[in-house]
Short mmCIF file of C-alpha atoms in Angstrom, two decimals:
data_model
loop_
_atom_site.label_atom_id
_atom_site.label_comp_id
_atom_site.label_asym_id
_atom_site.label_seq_id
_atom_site.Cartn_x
_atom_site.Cartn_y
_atom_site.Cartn_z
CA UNK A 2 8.51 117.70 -232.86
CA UNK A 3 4.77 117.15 -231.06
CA UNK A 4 4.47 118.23 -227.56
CA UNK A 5 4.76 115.34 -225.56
CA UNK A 6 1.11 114.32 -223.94
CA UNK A 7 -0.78 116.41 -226.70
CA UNK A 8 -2.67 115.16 -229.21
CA UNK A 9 -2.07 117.06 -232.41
CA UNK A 10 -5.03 119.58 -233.09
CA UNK A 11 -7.08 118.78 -236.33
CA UNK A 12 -6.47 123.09 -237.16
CA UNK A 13 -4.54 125.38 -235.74
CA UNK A 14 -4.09 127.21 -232.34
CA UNK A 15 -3.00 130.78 -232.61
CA UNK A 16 -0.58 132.31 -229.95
CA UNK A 17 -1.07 135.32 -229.53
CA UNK A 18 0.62 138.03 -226.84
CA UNK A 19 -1.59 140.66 -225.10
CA UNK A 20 -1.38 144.25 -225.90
CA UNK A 21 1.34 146.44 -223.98
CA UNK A 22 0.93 148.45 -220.94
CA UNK A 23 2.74 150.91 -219.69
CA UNK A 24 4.99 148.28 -217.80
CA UNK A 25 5.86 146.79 -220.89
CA UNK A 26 6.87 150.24 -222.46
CA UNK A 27 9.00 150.59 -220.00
CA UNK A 28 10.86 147.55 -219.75
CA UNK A 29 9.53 146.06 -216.61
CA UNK A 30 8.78 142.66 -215.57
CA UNK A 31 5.13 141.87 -215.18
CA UNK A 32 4.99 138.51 -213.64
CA UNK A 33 0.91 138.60 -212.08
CA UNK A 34 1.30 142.35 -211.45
CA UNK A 35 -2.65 142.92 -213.13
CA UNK A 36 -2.13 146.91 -214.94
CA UNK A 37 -4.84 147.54 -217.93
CA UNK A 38 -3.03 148.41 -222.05
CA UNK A 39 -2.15 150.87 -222.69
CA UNK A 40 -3.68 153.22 -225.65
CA UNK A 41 -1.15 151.41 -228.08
CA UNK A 42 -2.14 148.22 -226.56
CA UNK A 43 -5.96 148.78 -227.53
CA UNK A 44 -4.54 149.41 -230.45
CA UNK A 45 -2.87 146.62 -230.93
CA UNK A 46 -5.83 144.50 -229.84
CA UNK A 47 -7.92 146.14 -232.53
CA UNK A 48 -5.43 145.54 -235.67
CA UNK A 49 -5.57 141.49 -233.91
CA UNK A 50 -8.93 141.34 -234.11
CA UNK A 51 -9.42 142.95 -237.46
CA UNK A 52 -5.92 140.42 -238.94
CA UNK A 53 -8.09 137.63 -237.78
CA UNK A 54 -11.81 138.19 -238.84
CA UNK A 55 -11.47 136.18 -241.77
CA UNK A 56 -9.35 133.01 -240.04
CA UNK A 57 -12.58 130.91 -239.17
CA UNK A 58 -11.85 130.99 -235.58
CA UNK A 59 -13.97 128.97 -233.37
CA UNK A 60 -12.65 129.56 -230.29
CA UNK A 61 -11.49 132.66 -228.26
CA UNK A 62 -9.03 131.96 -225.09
CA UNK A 63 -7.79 134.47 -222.57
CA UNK A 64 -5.42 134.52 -219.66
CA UNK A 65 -7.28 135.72 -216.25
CA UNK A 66 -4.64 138.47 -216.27
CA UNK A 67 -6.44 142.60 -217.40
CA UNK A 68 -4.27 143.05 -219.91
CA UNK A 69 -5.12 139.59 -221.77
CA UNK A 70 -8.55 139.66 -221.23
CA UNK A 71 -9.12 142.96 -222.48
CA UNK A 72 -6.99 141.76 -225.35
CA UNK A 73 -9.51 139.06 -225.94
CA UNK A 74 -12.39 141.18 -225.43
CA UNK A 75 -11.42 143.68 -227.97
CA UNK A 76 -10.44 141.44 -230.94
CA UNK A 77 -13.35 139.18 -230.00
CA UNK A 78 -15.82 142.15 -230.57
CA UNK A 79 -14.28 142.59 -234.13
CA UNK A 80 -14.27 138.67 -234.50
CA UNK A 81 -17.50 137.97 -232.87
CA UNK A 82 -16.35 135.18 -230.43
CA UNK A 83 -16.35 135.71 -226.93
CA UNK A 84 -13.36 135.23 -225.01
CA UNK A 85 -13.45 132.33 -222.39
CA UNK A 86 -11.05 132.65 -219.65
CA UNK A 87 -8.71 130.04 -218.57
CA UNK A 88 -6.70 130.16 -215.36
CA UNK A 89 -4.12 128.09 -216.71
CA UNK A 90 -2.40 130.45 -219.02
CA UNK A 91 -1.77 132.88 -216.50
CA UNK A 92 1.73 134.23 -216.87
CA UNK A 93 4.30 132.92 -214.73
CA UNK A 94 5.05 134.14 -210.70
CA UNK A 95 7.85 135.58 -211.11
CA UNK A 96 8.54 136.51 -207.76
CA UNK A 97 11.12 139.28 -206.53
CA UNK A 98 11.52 140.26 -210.29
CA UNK A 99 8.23 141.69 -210.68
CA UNK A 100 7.92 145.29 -211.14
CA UNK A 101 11.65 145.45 -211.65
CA UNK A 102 13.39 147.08 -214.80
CA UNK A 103 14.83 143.88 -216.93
CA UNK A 104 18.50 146.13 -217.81
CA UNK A 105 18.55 146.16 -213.50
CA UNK A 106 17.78 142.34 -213.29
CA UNK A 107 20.44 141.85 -215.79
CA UNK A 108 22.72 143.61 -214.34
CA UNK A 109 22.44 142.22 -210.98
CA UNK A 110 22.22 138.73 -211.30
CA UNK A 111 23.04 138.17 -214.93
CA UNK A 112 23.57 133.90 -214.51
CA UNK A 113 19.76 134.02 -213.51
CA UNK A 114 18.79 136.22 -216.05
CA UNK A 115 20.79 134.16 -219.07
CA UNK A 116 19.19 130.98 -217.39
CA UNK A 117 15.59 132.70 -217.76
CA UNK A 118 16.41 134.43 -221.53
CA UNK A 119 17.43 130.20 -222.51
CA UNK A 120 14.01 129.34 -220.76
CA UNK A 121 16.17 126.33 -218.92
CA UNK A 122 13.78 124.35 -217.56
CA UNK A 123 15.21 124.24 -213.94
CA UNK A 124 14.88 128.01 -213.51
CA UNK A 125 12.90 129.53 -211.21
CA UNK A 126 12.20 133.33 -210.42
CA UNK A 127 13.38 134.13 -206.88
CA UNK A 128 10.59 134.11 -205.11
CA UNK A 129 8.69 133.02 -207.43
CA UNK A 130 7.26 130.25 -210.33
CA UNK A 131 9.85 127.45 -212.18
CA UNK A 132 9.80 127.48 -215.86
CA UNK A 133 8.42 123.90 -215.65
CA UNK A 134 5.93 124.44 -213.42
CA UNK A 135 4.43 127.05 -215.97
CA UNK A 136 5.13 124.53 -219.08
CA UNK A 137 2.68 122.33 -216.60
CA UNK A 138 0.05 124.73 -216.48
CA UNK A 139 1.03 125.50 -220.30
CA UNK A 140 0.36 121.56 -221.27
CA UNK A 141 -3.75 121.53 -219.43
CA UNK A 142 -4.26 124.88 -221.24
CA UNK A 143 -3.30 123.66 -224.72
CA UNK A 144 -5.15 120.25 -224.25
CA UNK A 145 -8.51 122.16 -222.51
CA UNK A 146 -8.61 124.59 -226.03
CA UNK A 147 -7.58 121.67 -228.42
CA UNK A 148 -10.64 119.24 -226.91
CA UNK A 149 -13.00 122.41 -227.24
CA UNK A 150 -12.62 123.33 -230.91
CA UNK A 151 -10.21 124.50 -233.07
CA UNK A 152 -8.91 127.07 -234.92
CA UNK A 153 -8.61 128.78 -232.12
CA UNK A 154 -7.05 132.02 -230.73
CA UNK A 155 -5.21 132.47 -227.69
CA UNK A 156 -4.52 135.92 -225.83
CA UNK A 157 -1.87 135.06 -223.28
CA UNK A 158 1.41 136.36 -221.98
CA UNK A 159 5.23 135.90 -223.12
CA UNK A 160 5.98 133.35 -220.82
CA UNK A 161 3.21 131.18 -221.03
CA UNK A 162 3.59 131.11 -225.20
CA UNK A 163 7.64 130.33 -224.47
CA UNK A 164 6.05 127.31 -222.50
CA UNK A 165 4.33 125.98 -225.36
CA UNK A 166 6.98 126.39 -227.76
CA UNK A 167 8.89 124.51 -225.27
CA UNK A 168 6.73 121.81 -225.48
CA UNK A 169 5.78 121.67 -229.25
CA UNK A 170 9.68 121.38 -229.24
CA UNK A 171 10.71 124.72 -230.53
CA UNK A 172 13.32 127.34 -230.34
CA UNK A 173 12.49 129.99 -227.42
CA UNK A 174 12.90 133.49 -228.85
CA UNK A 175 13.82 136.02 -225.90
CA UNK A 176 10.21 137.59 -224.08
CA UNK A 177 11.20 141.18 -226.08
CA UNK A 178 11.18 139.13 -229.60
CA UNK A 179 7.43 138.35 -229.19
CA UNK A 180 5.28 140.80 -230.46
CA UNK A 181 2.34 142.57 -228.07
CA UNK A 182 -1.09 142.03 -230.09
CA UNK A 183 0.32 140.07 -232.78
CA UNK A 184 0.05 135.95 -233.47
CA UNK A 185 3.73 135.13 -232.12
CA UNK A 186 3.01 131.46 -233.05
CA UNK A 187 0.73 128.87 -234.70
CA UNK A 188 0.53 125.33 -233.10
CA UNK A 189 -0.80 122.67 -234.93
CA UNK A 190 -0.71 121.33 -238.85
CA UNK A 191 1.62 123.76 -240.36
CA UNK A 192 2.78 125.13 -237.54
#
């Protein structure tokens, strides 16, 4: 299925999550919380960048978030393409949940938490962002990089690539399924 309101992209976009930090290691919810990788994330965003050098990448895409951007900077340095940052695939508010342990979410208010792991549409973080309002955002991001030039690589966050497999009509995976520093997903022909 095509994302509704997107034209499909001549080549590919490339989804790709941002390295860990020390949050993610530890099983906390990020949300906008802004903390730098971790030395396994740099590491991470060095085996991205060297995966890639040979894709024919024309563009480089970052969330506004630290730990995207220095994502982006890191495997654009190996790719020599420097990362543009676009507000729009910041990561979801996610309210009173951020900085919290997911097991403790989980256990507290598991209905909320099974309604977020689905990525139903009408949920929204207490305190926080609604899953559509982030597949919004998600929608102007995919269009702005699609008009620019593609291939094209994009360093964002868990949430914001759920939102465009939303979109493009696909199966969510759970947040801990996608892969920090890796290409979670490929939108476009053949993807």
């Amino acid at each position: 299925a095509r994302a509704p309101n997107l034209k499909p992209a001549a080549a590919p976009i490339l989804l790709a999550r941002h390295g860990e930090t020390p949050d993610n290691a530890a099983g906390r919810i990020l949300g906008r919380r802004d903390p730098p990788l971790s030395a396994a994330g740099v590491s991470q965003a060095e085996r991205l960048g060297r995966t890639l050098a040979d894709a024919g990448l024309v563009g480089l895409w970052t969330s506004p978030l630290q730990r995207a951007r220095q994502t982006a900077e890191i495997a654009g340095a190996v790719l020599g393409l420097r990362p543009v940052v676009l507000d729009e695939l910041v990561e979801s508010a996610r309210g009173e949940w951020e900085g919290q342990a997911v097991a403790r979410i989980r256990g507290q208010d598991p209905d909320a938490h099974a309604a977020f792991v689905r990525g139903d549409p009408g949920f929204a973080f207490p305190g926080g962002e609604s899953l559509r309002s982030q597949r919004d955002r998600t929608r102007t991001a995919l269009e702005i990089v699609a008009s620019a030039g593609v291939p094209a690589l994009v360093v964002a966050h868990a949430g914001t690539i759920r939102a465009a497999l939303a979109l493009w009509g696909r199966a969510l995976p759970p947040e801990a399924a996608l892969a920090h520093g890796e290409v979670v997903a490929v939108l476009g022909p053949g993807g």
